[in-house]
PDB file of C-alpha atoms and ligand atoms in Angstrom:
ATOM      1  CA  UNK A  15      90.791 104.272 113.636  1.00  0.00           C
ATOM      2  CA  UNK A  16      90.637 104.702 117.399  1.00  0.00           C
ATOM      3  CA  UNK A  17      87.484 105.878 119.116  1.00  0.00           C
ATOM      4  CA  UNK A  18      88.132 109.306 120.666  1.00  0.00           C
ATOM      5  CA  UNK A  19      86.013 108.444 123.686  1.00  0.00           C
ATOM      6  CA  UNK A  20      86.832 104.875 124.727  1.00  0.00           C
ATOM      7  CA  UNK A  21      90.025 104.521 122.642  1.00  0.00           C
ATOM      8  CA  UNK A  22      89.255 101.073 121.365  1.00  0.00           C
ATOM      9  CA  UNK A  23      89.833 100.187 117.734  1.00  0.00           C
ATOM     10  CA  UNK A  24      86.417  98.608 117.550  1.00  0.00           C
ATOM     11  CA  UNK A  25      85.075 101.157 115.110  1.00  0.00           C
ATOM     12  CA  UNK A  26      83.570 100.934 111.683  1.00  0.00           C
ATOM     13  CA  UNK A  27      83.643 103.304 108.751  1.00  0.00           C
ATOM     14  CA  UNK A  28      80.218 104.612 107.826  1.00  0.00           C
ATOM     15  CA  UNK A  29      81.102 107.279 105.303  1.00  0.00           C
ATOM     16  CA  UNK A  30      83.841 109.506 103.978  1.00  0.00           C
ATOM     17  CA  UNK A  31      86.047 110.212 107.000  1.00  0.00           C
ATOM     18  CA  UNK A  32      83.116 109.195 109.211  1.00  0.00           C
ATOM     19  CA  UNK A  33      83.337 106.392 111.771  1.00  0.00           C
ATOM     20  CA  UNK A  34      81.083 104.598 114.228  1.00  0.00           C
ATOM     21  CA  UNK A  35      82.046 103.225 117.646  1.00  0.00           C
ATOM     22  CA  UNK A  36      80.228 100.055 118.655  1.00  0.00           C
ATOM     23  CA  UNK A  37      81.000 100.619 122.330  1.00  0.00           C
ATOM     24  CA  UNK A  38      79.974 104.259 122.711  1.00  0.00           C
ATOM     25  CA  UNK A  39      77.299 104.106 119.996  1.00  0.00           C
ATOM     26  CA  UNK A  40      78.542 107.381 118.617  1.00  0.00           C
ATOM     27  CA  UNK A  41      79.714 108.588 115.250  1.00  0.00           C
ATOM     28  CA  UNK A  42      82.789 110.698 114.838  1.00  0.00           C
ATOM     29  CA  UNK A  43      84.794 112.334 112.112  1.00  0.00           C
ATOM     30  CA  UNK A  44      87.982 114.314 111.810  1.00  0.00           C
ATOM     31  CA  UNK A  45      87.945 117.592 109.967  1.00  0.00           C
ATOM     32  CA  UNK A  46      90.700 119.213 107.974  1.00  0.00           C
ATOM     33  CA  UNK A  47      92.107 120.876 111.087  1.00  0.00           C
ATOM     34  CA  UNK A  48      92.458 117.492 112.821  1.00  0.00           C
ATOM     35  CA  UNK A  49      89.646 118.391 115.170  1.00  0.00           C
ATOM     36  CA  UNK A  50      87.466 115.428 116.136  1.00  0.00           C
ATOM     37  CA  UNK A  51      83.724 115.935 115.993  1.00  0.00           C
ATOM     38  CA  UNK A  52      81.579 113.481 117.927  1.00  0.00           C
ATOM     39  CA  UNK A  53      77.911 112.836 117.340  1.00  0.00           C
ATOM     40  CA  UNK A  54      75.431 110.881 119.370  1.00  0.00           C
ATOM     41  CA  UNK A  55      72.993 108.989 117.165  1.00  0.00           C
ATOM     42  CA  UNK A  56      69.358 109.357 118.164  1.00  0.00           C
ATOM     43  CA  UNK A  57      66.898 106.501 117.812  1.00  0.00           C
ATOM     44  CA  UNK A  58      65.457 108.148 114.719  1.00  0.00           C
ATOM     45  CA  UNK A  59      68.895 108.396 113.137  1.00  0.00           C
ATOM     46  CA  UNK A  60      69.493 112.084 113.676  1.00  0.00           C
ATOM     47  CA  UNK A  61      72.895 113.194 114.935  1.00  0.00           C
ATOM     48  CA  UNK A  62      73.455 115.236 118.070  1.00  0.00           C
ATOM     49  CA  UNK A  63      76.691 117.190 118.229  1.00  0.00           C
ATOM     50  CA  UNK A  64      78.677 116.396 121.371  1.00  0.00           C
ATOM     51  CA  UNK A  65      81.276 118.860 122.554  1.00  0.00           C
ATOM     52  CA  UNK A  66      84.360 117.226 123.989  1.00  0.00           C
ATOM     53  CA  UNK A  67      86.536 119.315 126.276  1.00  0.00           C
TER      54      UNK A  67
HETATM   55 ZN1   ZN B 101      84.028 104.407 121.789  1.00  0.00          ZN
END
């Protein structure tokens, strides 16, 4: 799985259809409409939704 931000393949799967990029330190998933959702992971583990143009 490619990272939608930096486009490396250096990502890991962290859940069902959920991936983590070790470069950007973000999580992302792809929904049923093939839209990519990107989340920044806070220090406390909470996810912040990032809108990508
Ligand atoms: Zn990345």
